[in-house]
Short mmCIF file of C-alpha atoms in Angstrom, two decimals:
data_model
loop_
_atom_site.label_atom_id
_atom_site.label_comp_id
_atom_site.label_asym_id
_atom_site.label_seq_id
_atom_site.Cartn_x
_atom_site.Cartn_y
_atom_site.Cartn_z
CA GLY Y 1 -6.46 -5.85 -18.06
CA GLU Y 2 -7.90 -6.73 -14.69
CA SER Y 3 -8.02 -3.79 -12.33
CA VAL Y 4 -9.39 -2.43 -9.12
CA GLY Y 5 -10.78 1.09 -9.14
CA LEU Y 6 -12.77 3.58 -7.13
CA HIS Y 7 -15.88 5.47 -8.19
CA LEU Y 8 -15.30 8.76 -6.34
CA PRO Y 9 -11.96 10.48 -5.96
CA THR Y 10 -13.13 12.80 -3.13
CA LEU Y 11 -15.77 12.41 -0.44
CA SER Y 12 -16.65 15.23 1.94
CA VAL Y 13 -18.71 14.55 5.05
CA GLN Y 14 -19.64 16.26 8.28
CA GLU Y 15 -18.26 15.00 11.55
CA GLY Y 16 -20.61 12.43 13.03
CA ASP Y 17 -22.06 11.36 9.71
CA ASN Y 18 -21.57 7.91 8.29
CA SER Y 19 -19.22 7.61 5.30
CA ILE Y 20 -19.38 5.11 2.47
CA ILE Y 21 -16.42 4.62 0.17
CA ASN Y 22 -16.99 2.47 -2.90
CA CYS Y 23 -14.72 0.31 -5.01
CA ALA Y 24 -15.29 -1.69 -8.18
CA TYR Y 25 -13.13 -4.64 -9.11
CA SER Y 26 -12.95 -6.59 -12.33
CA ASN Y 27 -10.85 -9.64 -11.50
CA SER Y 28 -13.36 -12.36 -10.73
CA ALA Y 29 -10.49 -14.59 -9.56
CA SER Y 30 -9.74 -12.28 -6.62
CA ASP Y 31 -10.54 -13.99 -3.36
CA TYR Y 32 -9.30 -11.47 -0.86
CA PHE Y 33 -10.03 -7.75 -0.49
CA ILE Y 34 -8.41 -5.23 1.79
CA TRP Y 35 -9.02 -1.61 2.74
CA TYR Y 36 -6.12 0.66 3.64
CA LYS Y 37 -6.04 4.16 5.10
CA GLN Y 38 -3.23 6.49 4.17
CA GLU Y 39 -2.80 9.72 6.08
CA SER Y 40 -0.73 12.56 4.71
CA GLY Y 41 2.98 11.83 5.00
CA LYS Y 42 2.47 8.25 6.10
CA GLY Y 43 2.38 4.83 4.53
CA PRO Y 44 -0.85 2.88 4.07
CA GLN Y 45 -2.35 1.36 7.20
CA PHE Y 46 -4.40 -1.84 7.14
CA ILE Y 47 -8.02 -1.24 8.18
CA ILE Y 48 -10.01 -4.35 7.45
CA ASP Y 49 -10.12 -7.26 5.04
CA ILE Y 50 -12.69 -9.68 3.71
CA ARG Y 51 -12.50 -13.01 1.92
CA SER Y 52 -14.57 -13.73 -1.13
CA ASN Y 53 -16.67 -16.32 0.69
CA MET Y 54 -18.07 -13.57 2.91
CA ASP Y 55 -20.36 -10.66 2.10
CA LYS Y 56 -19.93 -8.59 5.23
CA ARG Y 57 -17.36 -8.07 7.91
CA GLN Y 58 -17.39 -5.61 10.78
CA GLY Y 59 -14.60 -3.98 12.69
CA GLN Y 60 -14.41 -1.11 15.09
CA ARG Y 61 -16.62 1.61 13.52
CA VAL Y 62 -15.97 0.11 10.08
CA THR Y 63 -17.89 -2.37 7.98
CA VAL Y 64 -16.84 -3.82 4.65
CA LEU Y 65 -19.47 -5.14 2.26
CA LEU Y 66 -18.70 -7.36 -0.69
CA ASN Y 67 -21.12 -7.89 -3.57
CA LYS Y 68 -19.61 -10.49 -5.86
CA THR Y 69 -22.55 -10.36 -8.27
CA VAL Y 70 -21.70 -6.83 -9.34
CA LYS Y 71 -18.03 -6.96 -8.27
CA HIS Y 72 -18.42 -4.15 -5.80
CA LEU Y 73 -16.75 -3.47 -2.48
CA SER Y 74 -17.58 -0.75 0.02
CA LEU Y 75 -16.17 0.57 3.26
CA GLN Y 76 -18.59 2.10 5.72
CA ILE Y 77 -17.28 4.26 8.52
CA ALA Y 78 -19.72 5.01 11.32
CA ALA Y 79 -19.75 8.36 13.13
CA THR Y 80 -16.94 9.75 11.01
CA GLN Y 81 -14.35 11.76 12.91
CA PRO Y 82 -11.82 14.37 11.75
CA GLY Y 83 -9.11 11.79 12.38
CA ASP Y 84 -10.65 9.66 9.67
CA SER Y 85 -9.62 12.21 7.04
CA ALA Y 86 -7.23 10.38 4.75
CA VAL Y 87 -6.97 8.64 1.40
CA TYR Y 88 -8.58 5.22 1.38
CA PHE Y 89 -7.48 2.46 -0.97
CA CYS Y 90 -9.13 -0.82 -1.74
CA ALA Y 91 -6.88 -3.66 -2.81
CA GLU Y 92 -7.39 -7.17 -4.04
CA GLY Y 93 -5.44 -10.35 -4.00
CA SER Y 94 -5.61 -13.90 -5.17
CA ARG Y 95 -4.85 -17.11 -3.35
CA GLY Y 96 -1.18 -17.95 -3.65
CA SER Y 97 -0.08 -14.36 -4.10
CA TYR Y 98 -0.14 -12.23 -1.01
CA ILE Y 99 0.88 -9.05 -2.77
CA PRO Y 100 -2.16 -6.73 -2.84
CA THR Y 101 -3.05 -4.94 -6.06
CA PHE Y 102 -4.12 -1.45 -5.12
CA GLY Y 103 -6.78 0.61 -6.83
CA ARG Y 104 -6.97 4.39 -7.03
CA GLY Y 105 -7.53 6.20 -3.76
CA THR Y 106 -10.53 8.10 -2.48
CA SER Y 107 -9.83 11.17 -0.43
CA LEU Y 108 -12.14 11.42 2.59
CA ILE Y 109 -12.49 14.90 4.05
CA VAL Y 110 -14.28 15.22 7.38
CA HIS Y 111 -15.51 18.68 8.29
CA PRO Y 112 -15.81 19.51 11.99
CA GLU B 1 4.91 0.34 19.09
CA ALA B 2 7.45 -0.99 16.57
CA GLU B 3 7.52 0.77 13.22
CA VAL B 4 9.22 0.44 9.87
CA ALA B 5 11.89 3.12 9.55
CA GLN B 6 12.88 4.77 6.27
CA SER B 7 15.40 7.42 5.36
CA PRO B 8 15.66 9.95 4.00
CA ARG B 9 12.09 11.18 4.18
CA TYR B 10 12.63 13.54 1.26
CA LYS B 11 15.19 13.51 -1.54
CA ILE B 12 15.68 15.90 -4.41
CA THR B 13 18.13 14.87 -7.09
CA GLU B 14 18.99 15.82 -10.63
CA LYS B 15 18.34 13.38 -13.45
CA SER B 16 21.22 11.07 -14.25
CA GLN B 17 22.40 11.14 -10.63
CA ALA B 18 22.39 8.14 -8.32
CA VAL B 19 20.09 7.96 -5.32
CA ALA B 20 19.63 5.43 -2.51
CA PHE B 21 16.92 4.78 0.03
CA TRP B 22 17.21 2.84 3.26
CA CYS B 23 14.65 0.76 5.14
CA ASP B 24 14.78 -0.89 8.55
CA PRO B 25 11.83 -3.28 8.99
CA ILE B 26 10.14 -4.19 12.24
CA SER B 27 12.41 -6.44 14.25
CA GLY B 28 11.80 -10.09 13.49
CA HIS B 29 9.94 -9.52 10.24
CA ALA B 30 11.41 -11.83 7.66
CA THR B 31 9.59 -10.43 4.64
CA LEU B 32 10.39 -6.98 3.27
CA TYR B 33 8.79 -5.15 0.37
CA TRP B 34 9.64 -2.06 -1.64
CA TYR B 35 6.76 -0.26 -3.33
CA ARG B 36 6.55 2.81 -5.56
CA GLN B 37 3.56 5.10 -5.21
CA ILE B 38 2.71 7.82 -7.69
CA LEU B 39 0.58 10.65 -6.29
CA GLY B 40 -3.09 9.72 -6.21
CA GLN B 41 -2.46 6.09 -7.02
CA GLY B 42 -1.99 2.99 -4.96
CA PRO B 43 1.43 1.52 -4.25
CA GLU B 44 2.93 -0.88 -6.79
CA LEU B 45 5.35 -3.60 -5.76
CA LEU B 46 8.94 -3.26 -6.93
CA VAL B 47 10.64 -6.07 -5.05
CA GLN B 48 9.95 -8.58 -2.28
CA PHE B 49 12.56 -10.18 -0.02
CA GLN B 50 12.30 -13.22 2.19
CA ASP B 51 15.23 -12.86 4.58
CA GLU B 52 18.14 -11.97 2.28
CA SER B 53 16.68 -13.60 -0.84
CA VAL B 54 14.70 -11.90 -3.57
CA VAL B 55 11.31 -13.56 -3.96
CA ASP B 56 9.81 -11.31 -6.62
CA ASP B 57 11.52 -8.54 -8.57
CA SER B 58 9.54 -8.92 -11.77
CA GLN B 59 8.38 -5.28 -11.64
CA LEU B 60 11.78 -3.82 -10.80
CA PRO B 61 13.34 -1.89 -13.74
CA LYS B 62 16.62 -3.70 -13.47
CA ASP B 63 18.46 -1.50 -15.93
CA ARG B 64 18.49 1.28 -13.36
CA PHE B 65 17.08 -0.05 -10.09
CA SER B 66 18.75 -2.40 -7.66
CA ALA B 67 17.81 -3.64 -4.22
CA GLU B 68 19.66 -5.59 -1.59
CA ARG B 69 19.10 -6.98 1.87
CA LEU B 70 22.51 -8.44 2.58
CA LYS B 71 22.01 -9.64 6.16
CA GLY B 72 18.30 -10.21 5.93
CA VAL B 73 17.49 -7.22 8.09
CA ASP B 74 17.68 -3.71 6.66
CA SER B 75 17.50 -3.02 2.96
CA THR B 76 18.68 -0.48 0.40
CA LEU B 77 16.98 0.49 -2.86
CA LYS B 78 19.14 2.28 -5.42
CA ILE B 79 18.38 4.11 -8.63
CA GLN B 80 21.17 4.89 -11.07
CA PRO B 81 20.75 6.94 -13.13
CA ALA B 82 17.58 8.67 -11.91
CA GLU B 83 15.07 9.81 -14.52
CA LEU B 84 12.32 12.40 -14.29
CA GLY B 85 9.69 9.66 -14.32
CA ASP B 86 11.13 8.18 -11.13
CA SER B 87 9.65 11.00 -9.08
CA ALA B 88 7.35 9.24 -6.63
CA MET B 89 7.00 8.03 -3.07
CA TYR B 90 9.05 4.93 -2.30
CA LEU B 91 7.50 2.85 0.45
CA CYS B 92 8.99 0.02 2.42
CA ALA B 93 6.84 -2.53 4.20
CA SER B 94 7.53 -5.60 6.29
CA SER B 95 5.57 -8.65 7.28
CA PRO B 96 6.06 -11.32 9.93
CA LYS B 97 4.85 -13.97 7.51
CA PHE B 98 5.89 -15.03 4.05
CA LEU B 99 2.68 -16.50 2.71
CA GLY B 100 -0.81 -16.77 4.05
CA SER B 101 -1.26 -13.17 5.11
CA TYR B 102 -1.71 -9.69 3.74
CA GLU B 103 -0.50 -8.32 7.06
CA GLN B 104 2.01 -5.68 5.98
CA TYR B 105 3.30 -2.74 7.95
CA PHE B 106 4.34 0.27 5.91
CA GLY B 107 6.97 2.84 6.68
CA PRO B 108 6.45 6.60 6.14
CA GLY B 109 8.12 6.50 2.73
CA THR B 110 10.78 8.50 0.94
CA ARG B 111 9.46 11.16 -1.41
CA LEU B 112 11.79 11.45 -4.39
CA THR B 113 11.79 14.43 -6.72
CA VAL B 114 13.96 14.22 -9.82
CA THR B 115 14.68 17.55 -11.51
#
């Protein structure tokens, strides 16, 4: 069936480096994509979203890129900090249903 | 800053026992969601409420799970009887909007272990 998944389960980076977390999706009908951050012992926290009619969106230290040709989504975190250590989930949704379908998480570990 | 409250944070129960989780959404949020999250995976929707009405419970195992939001504010999710496969994190989320937004605020969750 249609699904959203992540390429790498764990990503280790040094503090100050840029991080890139990737996500592949297979549902071509998805028109909305969201990134969530989940810290240990907490629920997911919305980071940034992007609609399918866009290919890039920037937030504070984060950028999401969408490549519809290859059905690929990425989250870039600039100047990664120890506080960015968490599990990151991509999720997708379709117009008319505002319940996100989550993919597998990627654990980001930031070394001081 | 307003937060979604959940209790208990941790629950250990034996299989075949009953267990209940409570959620208090952010004040004024009409939409409330219950999700189940297995370790390492993303949350999966169990039930969605709009005020006191169930909007979507298609993924709720109704033979053993029940959810209510009697006054359209706080909500309770019950499992009876619990099974080993129910061990997971149960997350509650709320949203100020019904449709047109993915803006959801999650609580800290209740981690259930069934032995």
